[in-house]
Amino acid sequence: MVYFEGDLLHPDLASEKRKHKLKRLVQSPNSFFMDVKCPGCFAITTVFSNAQTVVFCGSCSTVLSQPTGGKCRLTEGCSFRKK
């Protein structure tokens, strides 16, 4: 008889985060939308976490995020919150 280490119906949050997005108990994406605040004019812009283009501020046209291979990199001084 084989015994499991953890509960399959109630897995802990840390183990669920490590799993692939399709192999979780409830499927959920890893990406999200976020509100990014411009450090110069304090305007808020909505940015996708895996944005593939450079995102500029709408009012002062400074660069808010740079694309990388996966998640985008925010510029220095920008603050964000998940939506």
PDB file of C-alpha atoms in Angstrom:
ATOM      1  CA  MET A   1       0.000   0.000   0.000  1.00  0.00           C
ATOM      2  CA  VAL A   2       1.347   3.433  -0.964  1.00  0.00           C
ATOM      3  CA  TYR A   3       0.921   6.468   1.264  1.00  0.00           C
ATOM      4  CA  PHE A   4       1.079  10.039  -0.022  1.00  0.00           C
ATOM      5  CA  GLU A   5       2.983  12.836   1.673  1.00  0.00           C
ATOM      6  CA  GLY A   6       0.292  15.482   1.224  1.00  0.00           C
ATOM      7  CA  ASP A   7      -3.441  15.794   0.892  1.00  0.00           C
ATOM      8  CA  LEU A   8      -4.544  15.658  -2.754  1.00  0.00           C
ATOM      9  CA  LEU A   9      -7.851  17.452  -2.164  1.00  0.00           C
ATOM     10  CA  HIS A  10      -6.349  20.286  -0.094  1.00  0.00           C
ATOM     11  CA  PRO A  11      -2.807  20.983  -1.336  1.00  0.00           C
ATOM     12  CA  ASP A  12      -0.799  23.766   0.253  1.00  0.00           C
ATOM     13  CA  LEU A  13      -0.425  27.055  -1.603  1.00  0.00           C
ATOM     14  CA  ALA A  14       3.353  26.761  -2.078  1.00  0.00           C
ATOM     15  CA  SER A  15       3.108  23.444  -3.918  1.00  0.00           C
ATOM     16  CA  GLU A  16       0.300  24.738  -6.135  1.00  0.00           C
ATOM     17  CA  LYS A  17       2.351  27.785  -7.166  1.00  0.00           C
ATOM     18  CA  ARG A  18       5.251  25.551  -8.249  1.00  0.00           C
ATOM     19  CA  LYS A  19       3.089  23.451 -10.557  1.00  0.00           C
ATOM     20  CA  HIS A  20       2.474  24.205 -14.212  1.00  0.00           C
ATOM     21  CA  LYS A  21      -0.594  26.366 -14.819  1.00  0.00           C
ATOM     22  CA  LEU A  22      -2.508  23.473 -16.404  1.00  0.00           C
ATOM     23  CA  LYS A  23      -1.527  20.863 -13.778  1.00  0.00           C
ATOM     24  CA  ARG A  24      -2.931  22.743 -10.766  1.00  0.00           C
ATOM     25  CA  LEU A  25      -6.045  21.577  -8.948  1.00  0.00           C
ATOM     26  CA  VAL A  26      -7.861  24.628 -10.360  1.00  0.00           C
ATOM     27  CA  GLN A  27      -6.279  25.913 -13.550  1.00  0.00           C
ATOM     28  CA  SER A  28      -5.197  29.554 -13.350  1.00  0.00           C
ATOM     29  CA  PRO A  29      -2.843  31.690 -15.464  1.00  0.00           C
ATOM     30  CA  ASN A  30       0.511  32.991 -14.266  1.00  0.00           C
ATOM     31  CA  SER A  31       0.069  36.351 -15.991  1.00  0.00           C
ATOM     32  CA  PHE A  32      -1.882  39.342 -14.716  1.00  0.00           C
ATOM     33  CA  PHE A  33      -2.725  42.969 -15.447  1.00  0.00           C
ATOM     34  CA  MET A  34      -1.202  45.653 -13.241  1.00  0.00           C
ATOM     35  CA  ASP A  35      -1.573  49.379 -12.648  1.00  0.00           C
ATOM     36  CA  VAL A  36       1.834  51.042 -13.073  1.00  0.00           C
ATOM     37  CA  LYS A  37       2.432  54.506 -11.654  1.00  0.00           C
ATOM     38  CA  CYS A  38       4.776  56.791 -13.604  1.00  0.00           C
ATOM     39  CA  PRO A  39       7.577  58.170 -11.385  1.00  0.00           C
ATOM     40  CA  GLY A  40       7.558  61.537 -13.196  1.00  0.00           C
ATOM     41  CA  CYS A  41       3.914  62.578 -13.507  1.00  0.00           C
ATOM     42  CA  PHE A  42       2.247  59.960 -11.222  1.00  0.00           C
ATOM     43  CA  ALA A  43      -0.185  58.922 -13.983  1.00  0.00           C
ATOM     44  CA  ILE A  44      -1.497  55.354 -13.772  1.00  0.00           C
ATOM     45  CA  THR A  45      -1.278  53.076 -16.816  1.00  0.00           C
ATOM     46  CA  THR A  46      -2.593  49.512 -17.104  1.00  0.00           C
ATOM     47  CA  VAL A  47       0.115  47.090 -18.293  1.00  0.00           C
ATOM     48  CA  PHE A  48       0.013  43.340 -18.970  1.00  0.00           C
ATOM     49  CA  SER A  49       2.625  41.422 -16.959  1.00  0.00           C
ATOM     50  CA  ASN A  50       3.928  39.603 -20.041  1.00  0.00           C
ATOM     51  CA  ALA A  51       3.883  42.627 -22.376  1.00  0.00           C
ATOM     52  CA  GLN A  52       5.912  42.082 -25.550  1.00  0.00           C
ATOM     53  CA  THR A  53       6.308  45.747 -26.501  1.00  0.00           C
ATOM     54  CA  VAL A  54       7.809  48.759 -24.765  1.00  0.00           C
ATOM     55  CA  VAL A  55       5.107  50.567 -22.756  1.00  0.00           C
ATOM     56  CA  PHE A  56       5.246  54.364 -22.561  1.00  0.00           C
ATOM     57  CA  CYS A  57       3.427  56.747 -20.207  1.00  0.00           C
ATOM     58  CA  GLY A  58       0.439  58.347 -21.913  1.00  0.00           C
ATOM     59  CA  SER A  59       1.055  61.854 -20.629  1.00  0.00           C
ATOM     60  CA  CYS A  60       4.834  62.324 -20.356  1.00  0.00           C
ATOM     61  CA  SER A  61       5.951  59.509 -22.732  1.00  0.00           C
ATOM     62  CA  THR A  62       8.603  58.025 -20.428  1.00  0.00           C
ATOM     63  CA  VAL A  63       9.327  54.299 -20.675  1.00  0.00           C
ATOM     64  CA  LEU A  64       7.390  52.313 -18.043  1.00  0.00           C
ATOM     65  CA  SER A  65       8.365  48.734 -18.918  1.00  0.00           C
ATOM     66  CA  GLN A  66      10.791  46.838 -21.135  1.00  0.00           C
ATOM     67  CA  PRO A  67       9.943  43.400 -22.572  1.00  0.00           C
ATOM     68  CA  THR A  68      12.069  40.379 -21.680  1.00  0.00           C
ATOM     69  CA  GLY A  69      11.674  36.741 -22.650  1.00  0.00           C
ATOM     70  CA  GLY A  70       8.798  36.262 -20.197  1.00  0.00           C
ATOM     71  CA  LYS A  71       7.541  38.865 -17.758  1.00  0.00           C
ATOM     72  CA  CYS A  72       8.237  42.511 -18.559  1.00  0.00           C
ATOM     73  CA  ARG A  73      10.757  44.497 -16.524  1.00  0.00           C
ATOM     74  CA  LEU A  74       9.538  47.738 -14.956  1.00  0.00           C
ATOM     75  CA  THR A  75      11.832  50.745 -15.079  1.00  0.00           C
ATOM     76  CA  GLU A  76      13.509  52.053 -11.934  1.00  0.00           C
ATOM     77  CA  GLY A  77      11.166  54.046  -9.717  1.00  0.00           C
ATOM     78  CA  CYS A  78       7.884  52.649 -11.081  1.00  0.00           C
ATOM     79  CA  SER A  79       5.462  51.186  -8.573  1.00  0.00           C
ATOM     80  CA  PHE A  80       2.715  48.703  -9.432  1.00  0.00           C
ATOM     81  CA  ARG A  81      -0.226  46.770  -8.025  1.00  0.00           C
ATOM     82  CA  LYS A  82      -2.013  43.716  -9.359  1.00  0.00           C
ATOM     83  CA  LYS A  83      -5.554  44.131 -10.673  1.00  0.00           C
TER      84      LYS A  83
END
